[in-house]
mmCIF file with all atom_site columns, C-alpha atoms in Angstrom:
data_model
loop_
_atom_site.group_PDB
_atom_site.id
_atom_site.type_symbol
_atom_site.label_atom_id
_atom_site.label_alt_id
_atom_site.label_comp_id
_atom_site.label_asym_id
_atom_site.label_entity_id
_atom_site.label_seq_id
_atom_site.pdbx_PDB_ins_code
_atom_site.Cartn_x
_atom_site.Cartn_y
_atom_site.Cartn_z
_atom_site.occupancy
_atom_site.B_iso_or_equiv
_atom_site.pdbx_formal_charge
_atom_site.auth_seq_id
_atom_site.auth_comp_id
_atom_site.auth_asym_id
_atom_site.auth_atom_id
_atom_site.pdbx_PDB_model_num
ATOM 1   C CA . MET A 1 1   ? 148.388 175.339 91.150  1.00 0.00 ? 1418 MET A CA 1
ATOM 2   C CA . THR A 1 2   ? 146.894 173.281 88.434  1.00 0.00 ? 1419 THR A CA 1
ATOM 3   C CA . MET A 1 3   ? 145.620 174.361 85.177  1.00 0.00 ? 1420 MET A CA 1
ATOM 4   C CA . ARG A 1 4   ? 142.062 173.490 86.476  1.00 0.00 ? 1421 ARG A CA 1
ATOM 5   C CA . SER A 1 5   ? 142.500 175.751 89.484  1.00 0.00 ? 1422 SER A CA 1
ATOM 6   C CA . ASN A 1 6   ? 143.519 178.505 87.338  1.00 0.00 ? 1423 ASN A CA 1
ATOM 7   C CA . VAL A 1 7   ? 140.629 178.304 85.221  1.00 0.00 ? 1424 VAL A CA 1
ATOM 8   C CA . LEU A 1 8   ? 138.234 178.181 88.019  1.00 0.00 ? 1425 LEU A CA 1
ATOM 9   C CA . ILE A 1 9   ? 139.846 181.120 89.611  1.00 0.00 ? 1426 ILE A CA 1
ATOM 10  C CA . GLY A 1 10  ? 139.591 182.886 86.271  1.00 0.00 ? 1427 GLY A CA 1
ATOM 11  C CA . VAL A 1 11  ? 135.983 182.043 85.887  1.00 0.00 ? 1428 VAL A CA 1
ATOM 12  C CA . ALA A 1 12  ? 135.392 183.208 89.471  1.00 0.00 ? 1429 ALA A CA 1
ATOM 13  C CA . ALA A 1 13  ? 137.137 186.475 88.680  1.00 0.00 ? 1430 ALA A CA 1
ATOM 14  C CA . VAL A 1 14  ? 135.065 187.077 85.643  1.00 0.00 ? 1431 VAL A CA 1
ATOM 15  C CA . ALA A 1 15  ? 131.714 186.282 87.367  1.00 0.00 ? 1432 ALA A CA 1
ATOM 16  C CA . ALA A 1 16  ? 132.565 188.482 90.233  1.00 0.00 ? 1433 ALA A CA 1
ATOM 17  C CA . SER A 1 17  ? 133.488 191.318 87.745  1.00 0.00 ? 1434 SER A CA 1
ATOM 18  C CA . VAL A 1 18  ? 130.201 190.849 85.935  1.00 0.00 ? 1435 VAL A CA 1
ATOM 19  C CA . GLY A 1 19  ? 128.310 191.041 89.241  1.00 0.00 ? 1436 GLY A CA 1
ATOM 20  C CA . ILE A 1 20  ? 129.969 194.104 90.194  1.00 0.00 ? 1437 ILE A CA 1
ATOM 21  C CA . LEU A 1 21  ? 129.239 195.838 86.738  1.00 0.00 ? 1438 LEU A CA 1
ATOM 22  C CA . THR A 1 22  ? 125.773 194.703 86.798  1.00 0.00 ? 1439 THR A CA 1
ATOM 23  C CA . ALA A 1 23  ? 125.164 196.171 90.337  1.00 0.00 ? 1440 ALA A CA 1
ATOM 24  C CA . ALA A 1 24  ? 126.892 199.395 89.355  1.00 0.00 ? 1441 ALA A CA 1
ATOM 25  C CA . ALA A 1 25  ? 124.807 199.567 85.976  1.00 0.00 ? 1442 ALA A CA 1
ATOM 26  C CA . PRO A 1 26  ? 122.631 202.670 85.821  1.00 0.00 ? 1443 PRO A CA 1
ATOM 27  C CA . THR A 1 27  ? 118.972 202.122 86.537  1.00 0.00 ? 1444 THR A CA 1
ATOM 28  C CA . SER A 1 28  ? 116.782 203.196 83.365  1.00 0.00 ? 1445 SER A CA 1
ATOM 29  C CA . GLY A 1 29  ? 114.673 205.232 85.639  1.00 0.00 ? 1446 GLY A CA 1
ATOM 30  C CA . GLY A 1 30  ? 110.739 204.987 85.135  1.00 0.00 ? 1447 GLY A CA 1
ATOM 31  C CA . ASP A 1 31  ? 107.877 205.670 87.357  1.00 0.00 ? 1448 ASP A CA 1
ATOM 32  C CA . ILE A 1 32  ? 108.599 206.436 91.029  1.00 0.00 ? 1449 ILE A CA 1
ATOM 33  C CA . PRO A 1 33  ? 105.997 205.146 93.314  1.00 0.00 ? 1450 PRO A CA 1
ATOM 34  C CA . SER A 1 34  ? 103.934 207.825 95.133  1.00 0.00 ? 1451 SER A CA 1
ATOM 35  C CA . SER A 1 35  ? 105.228 206.320 98.551  1.00 0.00 ? 1452 SER A CA 1
ATOM 36  C CA . ALA A 1 36  ? 108.747 206.878 97.362  1.00 0.00 ? 1453 ALA A CA 1
ATOM 37  C CA . ALA A 1 37  ? 108.361 210.288 95.418  1.00 0.00 ? 1454 ALA A CA 1
ATOM 38  C CA . GLN A 1 38  ? 110.294 213.160 96.884  1.00 0.00 ? 1455 GLN A CA 1
ATOM 39  C CA . ILE A 1 39  ? 109.845 216.767 96.530  1.00 0.00 ? 1456 ILE A CA 1
ATOM 40  C CA . ALA A 1 40  ? 112.310 218.054 93.757  1.00 0.00 ? 1457 ALA A CA 1
ATOM 41  C CA . PRO A 1 41  ? 115.182 220.199 95.008  1.00 0.00 ? 1458 PRO A CA 1
ATOM 42  C CA . GLU A 1 42  ? 115.355 223.670 93.818  1.00 0.00 ? 1459 GLU A CA 1
ATOM 43  C CA . PHE A 1 43  ? 117.699 224.738 91.051  1.00 0.00 ? 1460 PHE A CA 1
ATOM 44  C CA . GLN A 1 44  ? 120.901 225.634 92.886  1.00 0.00 ? 1461 GLN A CA 1
ATOM 45  C CA . ASN A 1 45  ? 123.796 228.047 92.206  1.00 0.00 ? 1462 ASN A CA 1
ATOM 46  C CA . ILE A 1 46  ? 122.724 228.577 88.490  1.00 0.00 ? 1463 ILE A CA 1
ATOM 47  C CA . ASP A 1 47  ? 125.377 230.725 86.642  1.00 0.00 ? 1464 ASP A CA 1
ATOM 48  C CA . GLN A 1 48  ? 122.942 232.036 84.137  1.00 0.00 ? 1465 GLN A CA 1
ATOM 49  C CA . TRP A 1 49  ? 119.360 231.656 83.059  1.00 0.00 ? 1466 TRP A CA 1
ATOM 50  C CA . LEU A 1 50  ? 118.963 231.683 79.245  1.00 0.00 ? 1467 LEU A CA 1
ATOM 51  C CA . ASN A 1 51  ? 115.695 231.965 77.485  1.00 0.00 ? 1468 ASN A CA 1
ATOM 52  C CA . SER A 1 52  ? 113.958 232.729 80.702  1.00 0.00 ? 1469 SER A CA 1
ATOM 53  C CA . GLN A 1 53  ? 114.021 234.757 84.103  1.00 0.00 ? 1470 GLN A CA 1
ATOM 54  C CA . PRO A 1 54  ? 115.242 232.721 86.772  1.00 0.00 ? 1471 PRO A CA 1
ATOM 55  C CA . LEU A 1 55  ? 112.826 229.908 87.758  1.00 0.00 ? 1472 LEU A CA 1
ATOM 56  C CA . LYS A 1 56  ? 112.030 228.369 91.313  1.00 0.00 ? 1473 LYS A CA 1
ATOM 57  C CA . LEU A 1 57  ? 110.377 225.042 91.271  1.00 0.00 ? 1474 LEU A CA 1
ATOM 58  C CA . GLN A 1 58  ? 108.391 226.214 94.406  1.00 0.00 ? 1475 GLN A CA 1
ATOM 59  C CA . ASP A 1 59  ? 106.667 228.919 92.064  1.00 0.00 ? 1476 ASP A CA 1
ATOM 60  C CA . LEU A 1 60  ? 105.951 226.280 89.398  1.00 0.00 ? 1477 LEU A CA 1
ATOM 61  C CA . ARG A 1 61  ? 103.578 224.110 91.768  1.00 0.00 ? 1478 ARG A CA 1
ATOM 62  C CA . GLY A 1 62  ? 100.519 223.399 89.931  1.00 0.00 ? 1479 GLY A CA 1
ATOM 63  C CA . LYS A 1 63  ? 102.469 222.779 86.738  1.00 0.00 ? 1480 LYS A CA 1
ATOM 64  C CA . VAL A 1 64  ? 104.219 219.887 85.398  1.00 0.00 ? 1481 VAL A CA 1
ATOM 65  C CA . VAL A 1 65  ? 107.872 220.417 85.174  1.00 0.00 ? 1482 VAL A CA 1
ATOM 66  C CA . LEU A 1 66  ? 110.360 218.457 82.896  1.00 0.00 ? 1483 LEU A CA 1
ATOM 67  C CA . VAL A 1 67  ? 113.916 218.788 83.877  1.00 0.00 ? 1484 VAL A CA 1
ATOM 68  C CA . ASP A 1 68  ? 116.308 217.819 81.266  1.00 0.00 ? 1485 ASP A CA 1
ATOM 69  C CA . PHE A 1 69  ? 120.100 217.532 82.022  1.00 0.00 ? 1486 PHE A CA 1
ATOM 70  C CA . TRP A 1 70  ? 121.997 218.098 78.821  1.00 0.00 ? 1487 TRP A CA 1
ATOM 71  C CA . THR A 1 71  ? 125.315 219.544 77.301  1.00 0.00 ? 1488 THR A CA 1
ATOM 72  C CA . TYR A 1 72  ? 125.489 220.758 73.770  1.00 0.00 ? 1489 TYR A CA 1
ATOM 73  C CA . THR A 1 73  ? 128.371 218.475 72.631  1.00 0.00 ? 1490 THR A CA 1
ATOM 74  C CA . CYS A 1 74  ? 126.706 215.282 73.883  1.00 0.00 ? 1491 CYS A CA 1
ATOM 75  C CA . ILE A 1 75  ? 125.651 213.150 70.866  1.00 0.00 ? 1492 ILE A CA 1
ATOM 76  C CA . ASN A 1 76  ? 122.996 211.443 73.093  1.00 0.00 ? 1493 ASN A CA 1
ATOM 77  C CA . CYS A 1 77  ? 121.687 214.840 74.297  1.00 0.00 ? 1494 CYS A CA 1
ATOM 78  C CA . LEU A 1 78  ? 121.632 216.082 70.669  1.00 0.00 ? 1495 LEU A CA 1
ATOM 79  C CA . ASN A 1 79  ? 119.536 212.859 69.510  1.00 0.00 ? 1496 ASN A CA 1
ATOM 80  C CA . HIS A 1 80  ? 117.144 213.468 72.559  1.00 0.00 ? 1497 HIS A CA 1
ATOM 81  C CA . LEU A 1 81  ? 116.720 217.201 72.195  1.00 0.00 ? 1498 LEU A CA 1
ATOM 82  C CA . PRO A 1 82  ? 114.155 217.017 69.426  1.00 0.00 ? 1499 PRO A CA 1
ATOM 83  C CA . TYR A 1 83  ? 112.002 215.182 71.536  1.00 0.00 ? 1500 TYR A CA 1
ATOM 84  C CA . VAL A 1 84  ? 112.301 217.599 74.588  1.00 0.00 ? 1501 VAL A CA 1
ATOM 85  C CA . LYS A 1 85  ? 111.737 220.573 72.025  1.00 0.00 ? 1502 LYS A CA 1
ATOM 86  C CA . ALA A 1 86  ? 108.525 218.867 70.672  1.00 0.00 ? 1503 ALA A CA 1
ATOM 87  C CA . TRP A 1 87  ? 107.040 218.207 74.132  1.00 0.00 ? 1504 TRP A CA 1
ATOM 88  C CA . ASN A 1 88  ? 107.884 221.846 74.989  1.00 0.00 ? 1505 ASN A CA 1
ATOM 89  C CA . GLU A 1 89  ? 105.876 223.255 72.021  1.00 0.00 ? 1506 GLU A CA 1
ATOM 90  C CA . LYS A 1 90  ? 103.135 220.536 72.237  1.00 0.00 ? 1507 LYS A CA 1
ATOM 91  C CA . TYR A 1 91  ? 102.380 220.903 75.876  1.00 0.00 ? 1508 TYR A CA 1
ATOM 92  C CA . LYS A 1 92  ? 103.606 224.393 77.138  1.00 0.00 ? 1509 LYS A CA 1
ATOM 93  C CA . ASP A 1 93  ? 100.163 225.867 76.931  1.00 0.00 ? 1510 ASP A CA 1
ATOM 94  C CA . GLN A 1 94  ? 98.648  222.888 78.788  1.00 0.00 ? 1511 GLN A CA 1
ATOM 95  C CA . GLY A 1 95  ? 100.828 223.342 81.953  1.00 0.00 ? 1512 GLY A CA 1
ATOM 96  C CA . LEU A 1 96  ? 104.126 221.815 80.965  1.00 0.00 ? 1513 LEU A CA 1
ATOM 97  C CA . VAL A 1 97  ? 107.336 223.900 81.757  1.00 0.00 ? 1514 VAL A CA 1
ATOM 98  C CA . VAL A 1 98  ? 110.517 222.567 80.266  1.00 0.00 ? 1515 VAL A CA 1
ATOM 99  C CA . VAL A 1 99  ? 113.901 223.319 81.958  1.00 0.00 ? 1516 VAL A CA 1
ATOM 100 C CA . GLY A 1 100 ? 117.014 222.361 80.163  1.00 0.00 ? 1517 GLY A CA 1
ATOM 101 C CA . VAL A 1 101 ? 120.045 222.254 82.783  1.00 0.00 ? 1518 VAL A CA 1
ATOM 102 C CA . HIS A 1 102 ? 122.961 222.615 80.874  1.00 0.00 ? 1519 HIS A CA 1
ATOM 103 C CA . THR A 1 103 ? 125.720 220.842 82.803  1.00 0.00 ? 1520 THR A CA 1
ATOM 104 C CA . PRO A 1 104 ? 129.066 220.896 81.129  1.00 0.00 ? 1521 PRO A CA 1
ATOM 105 C CA . GLU A 1 105 ? 131.268 217.943 80.335  1.00 0.00 ? 1522 GLU A CA 1
ATOM 106 C CA . PHE A 1 106 ? 134.167 219.915 79.255  1.00 0.00 ? 1523 PHE A CA 1
ATOM 107 C CA . ALA A 1 107 ? 135.667 223.413 80.183  1.00 0.00 ? 1524 ALA A CA 1
ATOM 108 C CA . TYR A 1 108 ? 134.594 225.117 77.103  1.00 0.00 ? 1525 TYR A CA 1
ATOM 109 C CA . GLU A 1 109 ? 131.129 224.331 77.695  1.00 0.00 ? 1526 GLU A CA 1
ATOM 110 C CA . LYS A 1 110 ? 131.035 226.500 80.564  1.00 0.00 ? 1527 LYS A CA 1
ATOM 111 C CA . SER A 1 111 ? 131.157 229.577 78.302  1.00 0.00 ? 1528 SER A CA 1
ATOM 112 C CA . THR A 1 112 ? 127.805 231.271 78.346  1.00 0.00 ? 1529 THR A CA 1
ATOM 113 C CA . ARG A 1 113 ? 128.376 232.641 74.912  1.00 0.00 ? 1530 ARG A CA 1
ATOM 114 C CA . ASN A 1 114 ? 129.141 229.044 73.625  1.00 0.00 ? 1531 ASN A CA 1
ATOM 115 C CA . VAL A 1 115 ? 125.974 227.939 75.267  1.00 0.00 ? 1532 VAL A CA 1
ATOM 116 C CA . GLN A 1 116 ? 123.939 230.945 73.854  1.00 0.00 ? 1533 GLN A CA 1
ATOM 117 C CA . ASP A 1 117 ? 125.283 229.961 70.582  1.00 0.00 ? 1534 ASP A CA 1
ATOM 118 C CA . ALA A 1 118 ? 124.242 226.204 70.853  1.00 0.00 ? 1535 ALA A CA 1
ATOM 119 C CA . ILE A 1 119 ? 120.931 227.503 72.012  1.00 0.00 ? 1536 ILE A CA 1
ATOM 120 C CA . SER A 1 120 ? 120.418 229.550 68.882  1.00 0.00 ? 1537 SER A CA 1
ATOM 121 C CA . ARG A 1 121 ? 121.945 226.893 66.566  1.00 0.00 ? 1538 ARG A CA 1
ATOM 122 C CA . LEU A 1 122 ? 119.707 224.176 67.949  1.00 0.00 ? 1539 LEU A CA 1
ATOM 123 C CA . GLN A 1 123 ? 116.608 226.510 68.172  1.00 0.00 ? 1540 GLN A CA 1
ATOM 124 C CA . ILE A 1 124 ? 115.826 225.812 71.925  1.00 0.00 ? 1541 ILE A CA 1
ATOM 125 C CA . LYS A 1 125 ? 113.092 227.982 72.905  1.00 0.00 ? 1542 LYS A CA 1
ATOM 126 C CA . HIS A 1 126 ? 112.546 226.576 76.431  1.00 0.00 ? 1543 HIS A CA 1
ATOM 127 C CA . ALA A 1 127 ? 114.295 227.885 79.610  1.00 0.00 ? 1544 ALA A CA 1
ATOM 128 C CA . VAL A 1 128 ? 117.996 226.882 80.059  1.00 0.00 ? 1545 VAL A CA 1
ATOM 129 C CA . ALA A 1 129 ? 119.702 227.025 83.359  1.00 0.00 ? 1546 ALA A CA 1
ATOM 130 C CA . GLN A 1 130 ? 123.497 227.089 83.124  1.00 0.00 ? 1547 GLN A CA 1
ATOM 131 C CA . ASP A 1 131 ? 124.740 224.700 85.964  1.00 0.00 ? 1548 ASP A CA 1
ATOM 132 C CA . ASN A 1 132 ? 128.682 225.273 85.620  1.00 0.00 ? 1549 ASN A CA 1
ATOM 133 C CA . HIS A 1 133 ? 129.120 224.135 89.248  1.00 0.00 ? 1550 HIS A CA 1
ATOM 134 C CA . TYR A 1 134 ? 127.036 220.989 89.083  1.00 0.00 ? 1551 TYR A CA 1
ATOM 135 C CA . ALA A 1 135 ? 125.066 222.210 92.189  1.00 0.00 ? 1552 ALA A CA 1
ATOM 136 C CA . THR A 1 136 ? 121.692 221.390 90.552  1.00 0.00 ? 1553 THR A CA 1
ATOM 137 C CA . TRP A 1 137 ? 123.169 218.254 88.966  1.00 0.00 ? 1554 TRP A CA 1
ATOM 138 C CA . LYS A 1 138 ? 124.200 217.161 92.485  1.00 0.00 ? 1555 LYS A CA 1
ATOM 139 C CA . ALA A 1 139 ? 120.874 218.385 94.172  1.00 0.00 ? 1556 ALA A CA 1
ATOM 140 C CA . PHE A 1 140 ? 119.173 215.927 91.703  1.00 0.00 ? 1557 PHE A CA 1
ATOM 141 C CA . ASN A 1 141 ? 121.679 213.232 92.582  1.00 0.00 ? 1558 ASN A CA 1
ATOM 142 C CA . ASN A 1 142 ? 121.950 213.042 88.613  1.00 0.00 ? 1559 ASN A CA 1
ATOM 143 C CA . GLN A 1 143 ? 124.825 210.999 86.921  1.00 0.00 ? 1560 GLN A CA 1
ATOM 144 C CA . TYR A 1 144 ? 123.901 210.997 83.436  1.00 0.00 ? 1561 TYR A CA 1
ATOM 145 C CA . TRP A 1 145 ? 123.599 213.031 80.101  1.00 0.00 ? 1562 TRP A CA 1
ATOM 146 C CA . PRO A 1 146 ? 120.910 213.165 79.045  1.00 0.00 ? 1563 PRO A CA 1
ATOM 147 C CA . ALA A 1 147 ? 118.498 212.598 82.012  1.00 0.00 ? 1564 ALA A CA 1
ATOM 148 C CA . VAL A 1 148 ? 114.806 213.665 82.400  1.00 0.00 ? 1565 VAL A CA 1
ATOM 149 C CA . TYR A 1 149 ? 113.138 214.126 85.570  1.00 0.00 ? 1566 TYR A CA 1
ATOM 150 C CA . LEU A 1 150 ? 109.241 214.633 85.644  1.00 0.00 ? 1567 LEU A CA 1
ATOM 151 C CA . ILE A 1 151 ? 108.032 216.633 88.354  1.00 0.00 ? 1568 ILE A CA 1
ATOM 152 C CA . ASP A 1 152 ? 104.137 216.559 89.225  1.00 0.00 ? 1569 ASP A CA 1
ATOM 153 C CA . LYS A 1 153 ? 101.852 219.293 90.000  1.00 0.00 ? 1570 LYS A CA 1
ATOM 154 C CA . GLN A 1 154 ? 102.670 218.861 93.999  1.00 0.00 ? 1571 GLN A CA 1
ATOM 155 C CA . GLY A 1 155 ? 106.405 219.299 93.224  1.00 0.00 ? 1572 GLY A CA 1
ATOM 156 C CA . ARG A 1 156 ? 107.481 215.610 93.616  1.00 0.00 ? 1573 ARG A CA 1
ATOM 157 C CA . ILE A 1 157 ? 109.732 213.824 91.173  1.00 0.00 ? 1574 ILE A CA 1
ATOM 158 C CA . VAL A 1 158 ? 107.473 211.100 89.890  1.00 0.00 ? 1575 VAL A CA 1
ATOM 159 C CA . TYR A 1 159 ? 109.481 209.882 86.772  1.00 0.00 ? 1576 TYR A CA 1
ATOM 160 C CA . SER A 1 160 ? 113.060 209.775 85.299  1.00 0.00 ? 1577 SER A CA 1
ATOM 161 C CA . HIS A 1 161 ? 114.841 208.494 82.358  1.00 0.00 ? 1578 HIS A CA 1
ATOM 162 C CA . PHE A 1 162 ? 118.487 208.395 81.519  1.00 0.00 ? 1579 PHE A CA 1
ATOM 163 C CA . GLY A 1 163 ? 119.920 208.234 78.010  1.00 0.00 ? 1580 GLY A CA 1
ATOM 164 C CA . GLU A 1 164 ? 118.049 207.986 74.830  1.00 0.00 ? 1581 GLU A CA 1
ATOM 165 C CA . ARG A 1 165 ? 114.856 206.074 73.926  1.00 0.00 ? 1582 ARG A CA 1
ATOM 166 C CA . SER A 1 166 ? 111.516 205.546 75.994  1.00 0.00 ? 1583 SER A CA 1
ATOM 167 C CA . TYR A 1 167 ? 110.254 208.755 74.196  1.00 0.00 ? 1584 TYR A CA 1
ATOM 168 C CA . GLY A 1 168 ? 106.655 207.352 74.053  1.00 0.00 ? 1585 GLY A CA 1
ATOM 169 C CA . THR A 1 169 ? 106.752 206.214 77.565  1.00 0.00 ? 1586 THR A CA 1
ATOM 170 C CA . THR A 1 170 ? 107.937 209.509 78.746  1.00 0.00 ? 1587 THR A CA 1
ATOM 171 C CA . GLU A 1 171 ? 105.281 211.460 76.622  1.00 0.00 ? 1588 GLU A CA 1
ATOM 172 C CA . LYS A 1 172 ? 102.461 209.333 78.066  1.00 0.00 ? 1589 LYS A CA 1
ATOM 173 C CA . LYS A 1 173 ? 103.744 210.164 81.562  1.00 0.00 ? 1590 LYS A CA 1
ATOM 174 C CA . ILE A 1 174 ? 103.656 213.859 80.528  1.00 0.00 ? 1591 ILE A CA 1
ATOM 175 C CA . GLN A 1 175 ? 100.147 213.429 79.469  1.00 0.00 ? 1592 GLN A CA 1
ATOM 176 C CA . SER A 1 176 ? 98.973  211.582 82.460  1.00 0.00 ? 1593 SER A CA 1
ATOM 177 C CA . LEU A 1 177 ? 100.735 214.173 84.807  1.00 0.00 ? 1594 LEU A CA 1
ATOM 178 C CA . LEU A 1 178 ? 99.024  217.095 82.945  1.00 0.00 ? 1595 LEU A CA 1
ATOM 179 C CA . ALA A 1 179 ? 95.495  215.321 83.353  1.00 0.00 ? 1596 ALA A CA 1
ATOM 180 C CA . GLU A 1 180 ? 96.040  215.050 86.946  1.00 0.00 ? 1597 GLU A CA 1
ATOM 181 C CA . PRO A 1 181 ? 94.092  217.732 89.009  1.00 0.00 ? 1598 PRO A CA 1
ATOM 182 C CA . ALA A 1 182 ? 95.940  220.874 90.435  1.00 0.00 ? 1599 ALA A CA 1
ATOM 183 C CA . PRO A 1 183 ? 96.678  220.772 94.119  1.00 0.00 ? 1600 PRO A CA 1
ATOM 184 C CA . ALA A 1 184 ? 94.236  222.335 96.483  1.00 0.00 ? 1601 ALA A CA 1
ATOM 185 C CA . ALA A 1 185 ? 95.104  225.955 97.315  1.00 0.00 ? 1602 ALA A CA 1
ATOM 186 C CA . GLY A 1 186 ? 97.492  225.938 100.258 1.00 0.00 ? 1603 GLY A CA 1
ATOM 187 C CA . GLY A 1 187 ? 98.120  222.103 99.749  1.00 0.00 ? 1604 GLY A CA 1
#
């Protein structure tokens, strides 16, 4: 093989790798078109509910629900948390329900005591579902920490965001969902 052939093969390999990585790159989320919006799955196999009695999404119809997948040692989750807490405080009386789904990355994060200590230290007031077995994580088809899913008053996932940032866009979506009329009784 000539040197030129080796270079071309190397360039082709790099291009293929970039293509594969680009295809596998996480989506940033965003608005989900109404035609594609699906009913949110129920919280599943929750080990412990903290700051709340057990919640069911079916019972929260008529409210806007923000589901936040997080874990207490994830720096991105900790950077994102002040926004989630602020939205809870600002909009809870307008019909927003915030549920933090604590899904552990490491074994020690499965300890309810450790999660309770983190909730206290971080001054989290919204509901936290401890998802040690990743059942709710899998039901949502989630892959990231942090991840936010917004569920409309009809119970459909209509927005998602993965990672940090887009706080203004997320808050505007919360506001627009809260402004929508509640579903008709029996609807």
